[in-house]
Short mmCIF file of C-alpha atoms in Angstrom, two decimals:
data_model
loop_
_atom_site.label_atom_id
_atom_site.label_comp_id
_atom_site.label_asym_id
_atom_site.label_seq_id
_atom_site.Cartn_x
_atom_site.Cartn_y
_atom_site.Cartn_z
CA UNK A 32 -25.74 -12.66 -17.40
CA UNK A 33 -27.27 -13.89 -14.39
CA UNK A 34 -24.72 -15.66 -11.66
CA UNK A 35 -25.04 -17.96 -8.55
CA UNK A 36 -22.34 -18.56 -6.70
CA UNK A 37 -22.36 -22.85 -5.12
CA UNK A 38 -19.65 -23.38 -2.34
CA UNK A 39 -18.86 -27.12 -1.81
CA UNK A 40 -17.71 -28.81 1.31
CA UNK A 41 -19.31 -30.04 4.84
CA UNK A 42 -16.35 -28.00 6.61
CA UNK A 43 -17.82 -24.97 5.73
CA UNK A 44 -21.29 -25.51 6.36
CA UNK A 45 -19.69 -27.13 9.97
CA UNK A 46 -17.52 -23.63 10.95
CA UNK A 47 -14.79 -25.61 10.16
CA UNK A 48 -13.46 -23.08 8.11
CA UNK A 49 -14.54 -19.68 6.79
CA UNK A 50 -16.34 -18.67 3.29
CA UNK A 51 -13.42 -16.37 2.25
CA UNK A 52 -13.63 -17.50 -1.57
CA UNK A 53 -17.73 -16.04 -1.78
CA UNK A 54 -16.84 -12.93 -0.69
CA UNK A 55 -13.94 -12.93 -3.51
CA UNK A 56 -16.31 -14.28 -6.05
CA UNK A 57 -19.12 -11.95 -5.42
CA UNK A 58 -16.32 -8.43 -5.78
CA UNK A 59 -15.06 -9.98 -8.92
CA UNK A 60 -18.55 -10.87 -10.03
CA UNK A 61 -19.41 -6.91 -9.44
CA UNK A 62 -16.42 -6.15 -11.31
CA UNK A 63 -17.69 -8.48 -14.47
CA UNK A 64 -21.62 -6.20 -14.10
CA UNK A 65 -22.93 -9.62 -13.58
CA UNK A 66 -25.89 -10.29 -11.37
CA UNK A 67 -25.73 -12.04 -8.77
CA UNK A 68 -28.77 -13.49 -7.29
CA UNK A 69 -28.46 -16.03 -4.90
CA UNK A 70 -25.50 -18.31 -3.30
CA UNK A 71 -25.21 -21.28 -1.95
CA UNK A 72 -23.22 -23.61 0.84
CA UNK A 73 -23.93 -27.38 0.12
CA UNK A 74 -22.07 -30.61 1.86
CA UNK A 75 -20.01 -33.25 -0.34
CA UNK A 76 -23.48 -35.24 -0.72
CA UNK A 77 -24.01 -36.31 -3.86
CA UNK A 78 -27.98 -35.62 -4.09
CA UNK A 79 -28.75 -33.04 -2.44
CA UNK A 80 -25.62 -31.55 -4.17
CA UNK A 81 -27.44 -32.60 -7.41
CA UNK A 82 -30.71 -30.56 -6.56
CA UNK A 83 -27.97 -28.00 -5.76
CA UNK A 84 -27.19 -27.89 -9.05
CA UNK A 85 -29.92 -28.79 -11.11
CA UNK A 86 -32.04 -25.46 -9.12
CA UNK A 87 -28.77 -23.55 -9.79
CA UNK A 88 -29.08 -24.41 -13.55
CA UNK A 89 -33.16 -23.33 -14.04
CA UNK A 90 -32.79 -19.98 -12.93
CA UNK A 91 -28.76 -19.05 -13.68
CA UNK A 92 -26.79 -18.40 -16.62
CA UNK A 93 -23.88 -18.90 -14.22
CA UNK A 94 -22.59 -21.07 -11.99
CA UNK A 95 -19.62 -20.81 -10.56
CA UNK A 96 -18.91 -24.08 -7.48
CA UNK A 97 -15.63 -24.17 -5.97
CA UNK A 98 -14.20 -27.45 -3.73
CA UNK A 99 -15.38 -31.09 -3.89
CA UNK A 100 -12.16 -31.30 -6.78
CA UNK A 101 -9.64 -33.30 -4.78
CA UNK A 102 -8.61 -36.16 -5.16
CA UNK A 103 -11.27 -37.75 -2.25
CA UNK A 104 -13.84 -40.04 -2.26
CA UNK A 105 -15.98 -36.86 -0.86
CA UNK A 106 -15.03 -34.85 -3.76
CA UNK A 107 -17.58 -35.05 -5.98
CA UNK A 108 -18.28 -31.72 -7.81
CA UNK A 109 -16.89 -32.96 -11.12
CA UNK A 110 -18.98 -35.98 -11.11
CA UNK A 111 -22.11 -34.43 -10.18
CA UNK A 112 -22.01 -31.57 -12.60
CA UNK A 113 -21.18 -33.72 -15.25
CA UNK A 114 -24.53 -35.94 -14.82
CA UNK A 115 -26.65 -33.15 -14.43
CA UNK A 116 -25.37 -31.38 -17.71
CA UNK A 117 -25.11 -35.55 -19.41
CA UNK A 118 -21.29 -34.72 -20.17
CA UNK A 119 -19.34 -37.86 -19.57
CA UNK A 120 -15.83 -38.24 -18.28
CA UNK A 121 -12.81 -38.84 -20.11
CA UNK A 122 -8.48 -38.61 -18.84
CA UNK A 123 -7.41 -35.25 -19.72
CA UNK A 124 -3.28 -36.72 -20.76
CA UNK A 125 -2.44 -32.66 -20.23
CA UNK A 126 -3.60 -32.50 -16.81
CA UNK A 127 -2.39 -35.93 -15.84
CA UNK A 128 1.77 -34.92 -17.44
CA UNK A 129 1.12 -32.01 -14.89
CA UNK A 130 -0.19 -33.98 -11.71
CA UNK A 131 2.51 -36.21 -12.40
CA UNK A 132 5.60 -33.79 -12.50
CA UNK A 133 3.51 -31.73 -9.63
CA UNK A 134 3.29 -34.93 -7.08
CA UNK A 135 7.61 -35.72 -8.70
CA UNK A 136 8.30 -32.03 -7.30
CA UNK A 137 6.93 -32.15 -3.82
CA UNK A 138 8.56 -35.61 -3.40
CA UNK A 139 12.07 -34.34 -3.94
CA UNK A 140 11.44 -32.38 -0.62
CA UNK A 141 9.78 -35.59 0.87
CA UNK A 142 11.01 -38.57 -0.32
CA UNK A 143 7.65 -40.22 1.70
CA UNK A 144 5.85 -38.95 -0.17
CA UNK A 145 4.11 -41.17 -3.07
CA UNK A 146 1.85 -40.91 -6.15
CA UNK A 147 -1.52 -42.74 -5.03
CA UNK A 148 -3.76 -44.26 -7.26
CA UNK A 149 -6.05 -41.80 -6.72
CA UNK A 150 -4.76 -39.31 -8.11
CA UNK A 151 -5.03 -39.62 -11.56
CA UNK A 152 -8.95 -38.55 -10.36
CA UNK A 153 -8.53 -35.31 -10.97
CA UNK A 154 -7.71 -35.84 -14.80
CA UNK A 155 -10.50 -37.13 -15.84
CA UNK A 156 -12.70 -34.88 -17.34
CA UNK A 157 -16.09 -33.73 -18.56
CA UNK A 158 -15.93 -34.12 -22.48
CA UNK A 159 -15.26 -30.88 -24.35
CA UNK A 160 -14.46 -28.63 -21.74
CA UNK A 161 -12.11 -25.86 -20.91
CA UNK A 162 -9.50 -27.00 -18.73
CA UNK A 163 -8.16 -25.29 -16.87
CA UNK A 164 -4.12 -26.00 -15.02
CA UNK A 165 -4.20 -25.03 -11.81
CA UNK A 166 -0.41 -23.89 -11.43
CA UNK A 167 -0.38 -24.47 -7.42
CA UNK A 168 -1.85 -27.09 -6.51
CA UNK A 169 -2.95 -30.65 -8.65
CA UNK A 170 -6.67 -30.24 -9.60
CA UNK A 171 -7.38 -28.26 -12.48
CA UNK A 172 -10.35 -25.64 -12.34
CA UNK A 173 -12.90 -27.05 -15.67
CA UNK A 174 -15.54 -24.45 -17.34
CA UNK A 175 -18.24 -26.22 -18.97
CA UNK A 176 -20.46 -25.74 -21.75
CA UNK A 177 -24.20 -27.07 -22.38
CA UNK A 178 -27.11 -25.87 -23.76
CA UNK A 179 -26.47 -22.02 -23.43
CA UNK A 180 -25.48 -22.85 -19.18
CA UNK A 181 -22.02 -22.82 -18.23
CA UNK A 182 -21.37 -24.61 -15.08
CA UNK A 183 -17.13 -23.59 -13.83
CA UNK A 184 -15.48 -25.32 -11.20
CA UNK A 185 -12.73 -23.87 -9.04
CA UNK A 186 -10.53 -25.71 -6.57
CA UNK A 187 -11.81 -25.03 -2.71
CA UNK A 188 -8.44 -23.23 -1.66
CA UNK A 189 -8.09 -18.93 -1.93
CA UNK A 190 -4.75 -19.82 -3.36
CA UNK A 191 -5.79 -22.00 -5.99
CA UNK A 192 -8.80 -20.26 -6.65
CA UNK A 193 -7.82 -16.47 -7.10
CA UNK A 194 -5.00 -16.68 -9.78
CA UNK A 195 -6.76 -19.13 -11.45
CA UNK A 196 -9.56 -16.94 -11.83
CA UNK A 197 -8.13 -13.97 -12.30
CA UNK A 198 -5.64 -15.69 -15.27
CA UNK A 199 -7.77 -17.52 -16.54
CA UNK A 200 -11.82 -17.18 -15.96
CA UNK A 201 -12.06 -13.25 -15.34
CA UNK A 202 -11.44 -12.99 -19.03
CA UNK A 203 -13.21 -15.11 -20.60
CA UNK A 204 -16.19 -14.43 -18.60
CA UNK A 205 -15.20 -10.44 -19.66
CA UNK A 206 -16.02 -11.38 -23.05
CA UNK A 207 -19.07 -12.76 -22.93
CA UNK A 208 -20.20 -9.60 -20.65
CA UNK A 209 -20.60 -6.47 -22.61
CA UNK A 210 -21.22 -4.20 -19.65
CA UNK A 211 -19.09 -4.13 -16.91
CA UNK A 212 -18.88 -2.42 -13.00
CA UNK A 213 -16.49 -0.31 -12.32
CA UNK A 214 -15.42 1.01 -8.99
CA UNK A 215 -13.92 2.69 -6.69
CA UNK A 216 -13.58 3.65 -2.76
CA UNK A 217 -13.46 6.20 -1.66
CA UNK A 218 -11.92 6.20 2.05
CA UNK A 219 -12.16 8.43 5.22
CA UNK A 220 -11.31 8.25 9.04
CA UNK A 221 -12.42 10.54 11.96
CA UNK A 222 -15.83 10.65 10.70
CA UNK A 223 -18.73 9.27 11.83
CA UNK A 224 -21.38 6.38 9.51
CA UNK A 225 -23.93 8.58 10.54
CA UNK A 226 -22.43 11.61 9.79
CA UNK A 227 -21.34 11.11 6.13
CA UNK A 228 -24.31 9.36 5.17
CA UNK A 229 -26.30 12.40 6.39
CA UNK A 230 -23.56 14.61 4.39
CA UNK A 231 -24.04 12.25 1.28
CA UNK A 232 -28.00 11.82 1.62
CA UNK A 233 -28.44 14.71 -1.72
CA UNK A 234 -25.35 12.47 -3.69
CA UNK A 235 -27.80 9.26 -2.59
CA UNK A 236 -31.49 10.76 -3.39
CA UNK A 237 -29.93 11.16 -6.90
CA UNK A 238 -28.13 8.75 -7.90
CA UNK A 239 -28.34 7.42 -11.38
CA UNK A 240 -25.19 5.56 -12.49
CA UNK A 241 -22.78 6.15 -10.67
CA UNK A 242 -24.33 5.20 -7.27
CA UNK A 243 -22.84 5.68 -4.17
CA UNK A 244 -22.59 2.85 -1.55
CA UNK A 245 -21.10 2.96 2.43
CA UNK A 246 -19.29 0.54 4.59
CA UNK A 247 -18.77 1.30 8.10
CA UNK A 248 -15.38 -0.35 9.48
CA UNK A 249 -13.58 0.33 12.92
CA UNK A 250 -12.77 3.56 13.22
CA UNK A 251 -13.20 3.91 9.47
CA UNK A 252 -15.59 4.14 6.75
CA UNK A 253 -15.38 2.93 3.36
CA UNK A 254 -17.20 4.81 0.32
CA UNK A 255 -17.45 2.54 -2.74
CA UNK A 256 -18.26 4.60 -5.98
CA UNK A 257 -19.88 1.86 -8.62
CA UNK A 258 -20.86 2.61 -12.50
CA UNK A 259 -22.12 0.73 -15.18
CA UNK A 260 -20.00 1.30 -18.70
CA UNK A 261 -18.99 -0.38 -21.91
CA UNK A 262 -14.86 -0.82 -20.92
CA UNK A 263 -12.93 0.56 -17.83
CA UNK A 264 -11.88 3.98 -19.40
CA UNK A 265 -16.20 4.81 -19.67
CA UNK A 266 -15.94 3.71 -15.81
CA UNK A 267 -13.37 5.97 -14.84
CA UNK A 268 -15.05 9.50 -16.62
CA UNK A 269 -18.45 8.33 -14.84
CA UNK A 270 -16.95 8.08 -11.28
CA UNK A 271 -14.54 11.21 -11.59
CA UNK A 272 -17.43 13.60 -10.97
CA UNK A 273 -18.50 11.89 -7.96
CA UNK A 274 -14.87 11.57 -6.28
CA UNK A 275 -13.98 14.83 -6.64
CA UNK A 276 -17.60 16.15 -5.14
CA UNK A 277 -16.44 13.99 -2.03
CA UNK A 278 -12.84 15.17 -2.18
CA UNK A 279 -14.34 18.44 -1.43
CA UNK A 280 -16.73 17.40 1.24
CA UNK A 281 -14.33 15.48 3.52
CA UNK A 282 -11.51 17.00 2.98
CA UNK A 283 -8.18 15.45 4.67
CA UNK A 284 -10.71 13.43 6.22
CA UNK A 285 -10.20 10.91 3.00
CA UNK A 286 -6.46 9.02 3.67
CA UNK A 287 -7.12 6.96 0.37
CA UNK A 288 -9.36 6.26 -2.97
CA UNK A 289 -7.06 3.20 -3.55
CA UNK A 290 -9.52 0.37 -3.03
CA UNK A 291 -5.09 -1.48 -2.00
CA UNK A 292 -4.31 0.91 0.38
CA UNK A 293 -4.77 0.52 4.24
CA UNK A 294 -4.50 3.03 6.29
CA UNK A 295 -1.21 2.23 8.18
CA UNK A 296 -0.22 2.60 4.65
CA UNK A 297 -1.42 5.96 3.89
CA UNK A 298 0.69 6.92 7.27
CA UNK A 299 3.88 5.03 5.78
CA UNK A 300 3.90 6.51 2.81
CA UNK A 301 2.92 9.91 5.14
CA UNK A 302 5.79 9.76 6.87
CA UNK A 303 7.93 8.48 4.00
CA UNK A 304 6.80 12.09 2.44
CA UNK A 305 8.00 13.85 5.00
CA UNK A 306 11.05 12.26 6.24
CA UNK A 307 9.84 11.59 9.14
CA UNK A 308 11.41 8.70 11.68
CA UNK A 309 8.50 7.75 14.08
CA UNK A 310 9.42 5.70 17.90
CA UNK A 311 5.89 4.15 19.68
CA UNK A 312 4.90 4.27 23.32
CA UNK A 313 1.99 2.14 23.77
CA UNK A 314 0.55 0.42 27.29
CA UNK A 315 -3.16 -1.06 26.00
CA UNK A 316 -2.33 -1.81 22.51
CA UNK A 317 0.75 -4.05 24.10
CA UNK A 318 2.46 -3.89 20.49
CA UNK A 319 -0.29 -4.33 18.27
CA UNK A 320 0.19 -0.72 16.64
CA UNK A 321 3.76 -1.38 16.26
CA UNK A 322 2.42 -4.09 14.47
CA UNK A 323 -0.17 -2.33 11.99
CA UNK A 324 3.04 -0.15 10.84
CA UNK A 325 5.47 -3.09 10.12
CA UNK A 326 2.53 -5.04 8.37
CA UNK A 327 3.65 -2.70 5.36
CA UNK A 328 5.96 -3.44 3.21
CA UNK A 329 9.59 -0.70 3.61
CA UNK A 330 8.10 0.39 7.17
CA UNK A 331 11.76 0.22 7.90
CA UNK A 332 12.96 3.26 6.26
CA UNK A 333 10.51 5.65 8.86
CA UNK A 334 10.12 3.50 11.78
CA UNK A 335 12.93 2.68 13.92
CA UNK A 336 12.11 2.34 17.61
CA UNK A 337 9.07 1.34 20.15
CA UNK A 338 7.94 0.75 23.22
CA UNK A 339 5.37 -1.32 26.04
CA UNK A 340 5.28 0.35 28.73
CA UNK A 341 2.56 -2.49 29.75
CA UNK A 342 3.55 -1.67 33.95
CA UNK A 343 4.27 1.54 35.93
CA UNK A 344 7.97 0.99 36.32
CA UNK A 345 8.85 0.35 32.71
CA UNK A 346 6.64 3.56 32.20
CA UNK A 347 8.74 5.62 34.57
CA UNK A 348 12.53 4.12 33.54
CA UNK A 349 12.10 3.46 29.25
CA UNK A 350 10.46 7.06 28.10
CA UNK A 351 11.06 8.92 31.55
CA UNK A 352 7.42 9.48 32.84
CA UNK A 353 7.63 11.08 36.27
CA UNK A 354 7.04 8.60 39.45
CA UNK A 355 4.66 11.88 40.57
CA UNK A 356 2.72 11.81 37.19
CA UNK A 357 1.55 7.62 38.23
CA UNK A 358 0.98 8.81 41.98
CA UNK A 359 -1.46 11.81 40.96
CA UNK A 360 -3.12 11.16 38.30
CA UNK A 361 -2.23 7.61 37.38
CA UNK A 362 -1.05 6.34 34.60
CA UNK A 363 -3.97 6.67 32.65
CA UNK A 364 -4.32 10.00 32.75
CA UNK A 365 -3.65 13.42 29.52
CA UNK A 366 -0.41 14.08 31.30
CA UNK A 367 1.11 10.02 31.35
CA UNK A 368 0.34 10.27 27.87
CA UNK A 369 1.73 13.75 26.62
CA UNK A 370 4.96 12.10 29.01
CA UNK A 371 4.87 8.95 27.21
CA UNK A 372 5.02 11.41 23.59
CA UNK A 373 7.66 13.39 24.72
CA UNK A 374 9.73 10.82 26.60
CA UNK A 375 9.25 8.29 23.09
CA UNK A 376 10.82 10.99 21.42
CA UNK A 377 13.75 11.46 23.10
CA UNK A 378 15.19 8.11 24.00
CA UNK A 379 14.75 7.46 20.52
CA UNK A 380 15.99 10.28 18.53
CA UNK A 381 12.99 10.14 16.34
CA UNK A 382 10.89 13.01 14.70
CA UNK A 383 7.59 12.06 15.75
CA UNK A 384 6.23 9.97 18.29
CA UNK A 385 2.85 8.73 19.71
CA UNK A 386 1.47 6.67 23.08
CA UNK A 387 -1.37 5.20 23.93
CA UNK A 388 -2.30 4.41 27.11
CA UNK A 389 -6.16 3.45 28.44
CA UNK A 390 -7.74 0.78 30.40
CA UNK A 391 -9.29 -2.32 28.38
CA UNK A 392 -10.65 -4.44 30.89
CA UNK A 393 -12.63 -6.19 31.79
CA UNK A 394 -11.94 -5.79 35.40
CA UNK A 395 -9.44 -1.82 35.98
CA UNK A 396 -12.67 0.78 35.41
CA UNK A 397 -13.67 3.69 37.80
CA UNK A 398 -16.54 5.31 37.91
CA UNK A 399 -14.28 9.03 36.69
CA UNK A 400 -12.26 6.77 34.06
CA UNK A 401 -14.48 3.74 33.21
CA UNK A 402 -13.35 0.89 30.89
CA UNK A 403 -12.69 1.38 27.64
CA UNK A 404 -11.33 5.08 28.42
CA UNK A 405 -8.25 5.63 26.14
CA UNK A 406 -5.91 8.62 26.19
CA UNK A 407 -2.91 9.44 23.18
CA UNK A 408 -0.02 11.19 22.67
CA UNK A 409 1.58 12.88 19.59
CA UNK A 410 4.79 14.36 20.25
CA UNK A 411 5.72 15.94 16.67
CA UNK A 412 7.89 19.30 16.10
CA UNK A 413 8.38 19.91 19.46
CA UNK A 414 4.95 19.85 20.55
CA UNK A 415 1.97 17.42 22.25
CA UNK A 416 -1.35 17.33 21.30
CA UNK A 417 -3.62 14.56 23.34
CA UNK A 418 -6.47 13.30 22.76
CA UNK A 419 -9.24 11.04 25.09
CA UNK A 420 -11.39 8.37 23.64
CA UNK A 421 -14.20 6.76 25.09
CA UNK A 422 -14.31 3.36 23.48
CA UNK A 423 -17.20 0.15 24.15
CA UNK A 424 -16.89 -3.43 23.71
CA UNK A 425 -14.65 -6.49 24.88
CA UNK A 426 -10.22 -5.90 25.81
CA UNK A 427 -10.55 -7.01 21.73
CA UNK A 428 -12.62 -4.57 20.78
CA UNK A 429 -11.44 -1.46 22.41
CA UNK A 430 -7.59 -2.77 21.80
CA UNK A 431 -8.25 -3.16 17.97
CA UNK A 432 -10.29 0.53 17.92
CA UNK A 433 -7.26 1.97 20.13
CA UNK A 434 -5.33 0.88 17.15
CA UNK A 435 -6.93 3.01 14.36
CA UNK A 436 -7.73 5.70 15.84
CA UNK A 437 -3.77 5.82 16.79
CA UNK A 438 -2.79 5.82 13.63
CA UNK A 439 -5.67 8.59 11.80
CA UNK A 440 -4.15 10.12 15.14
CA UNK A 441 -0.73 10.32 14.41
CA UNK A 442 -1.61 10.81 10.75
CA UNK A 443 -4.00 14.12 11.60
CA UNK A 444 -0.80 15.19 13.66
CA UNK A 445 1.96 15.03 10.51
CA UNK A 446 -0.87 16.65 8.15
CA UNK A 447 -1.90 19.58 10.82
CA UNK A 448 -6.08 18.11 10.16
CA UNK A 449 -6.51 18.10 14.83
CA UNK A 450 -5.22 21.82 13.89
CA UNK A 451 -8.14 22.38 11.24
CA UNK A 452 -10.23 19.43 14.03
#
């Protein structure tokens, strides 16, 4: 089934909002085994929208439009698609009642909010359309079928679009699609994209079904294994041998095979499994590492104390870095990172402590220690390990890399992977 995405909204063209809907819908279409060849963004202009919809219907079996279903005059998606397909608009009594109930409930929290006449515009639907209830807003979604073509209209706000697609559109499309794409993600840290590409070159050259594709992220590489199958059970069976082979090749550097699991979640799960308490001592990352950890639900079971020791005084006072260390080798040094980690364990009573100290720039670098120099220390089971890193990029990029590599380093220290390296 050839599918096309059309995102409606001048605000997208102007860059006022990021078009996350297309990325989401592309992924969902891929899971359904749909052939997605085109994506278009069109502004709130009636003639240009007509042209875009007509062209899409000529070359695709199904078009999915997002946005432009609201109550204002520039919300034209429904009207334009109905006109192109030759379908008249009629009021849907069910949608009218839902809008009325939604607005009445909203008014309870905001007495100044009134139902204006333009809201009823959203209750007008093309005759014969499948109406998709919107549990999170007033604009219903629509499925229009005519002359062997299908147009699916979805509201623009992601918190309305995603549940509507997953609960109502996905089952509808699944029935129309004989095959699906089943995919699994293998997430790897501590190995660069070029090295991974070299180590899986033979798999890529000989692939048929399933296929493997690498995606580089900051400090990580994700390998997506995708199989075309008649159902999920067959897809899992096809993917399983390739996942097993990747585990043999990359071992403990694989931190997850669950697409939803992040690196910080993998670290928190590891700490829980080992029944370990974590503390952090941060300098150049300024609490960003702790923020990643506490993003994980249940992190309080393993993380109790974090120190942001941005100044030398804070390093000395809070985690007992020696004055002589700061005077002789400085805060950005192997010795300081070691003392920060050891002092963090002592000050917090944690089982493991990770420290980060470095030069994020743009100033502060020297010939011996250029911008991007970062030292990390990990104190675990009475032993302190230290790694030296040299990152590139601007201040934000260096800090981002520091956080990701720190999470990977912490994981390695607990699993013993650093010793194997």
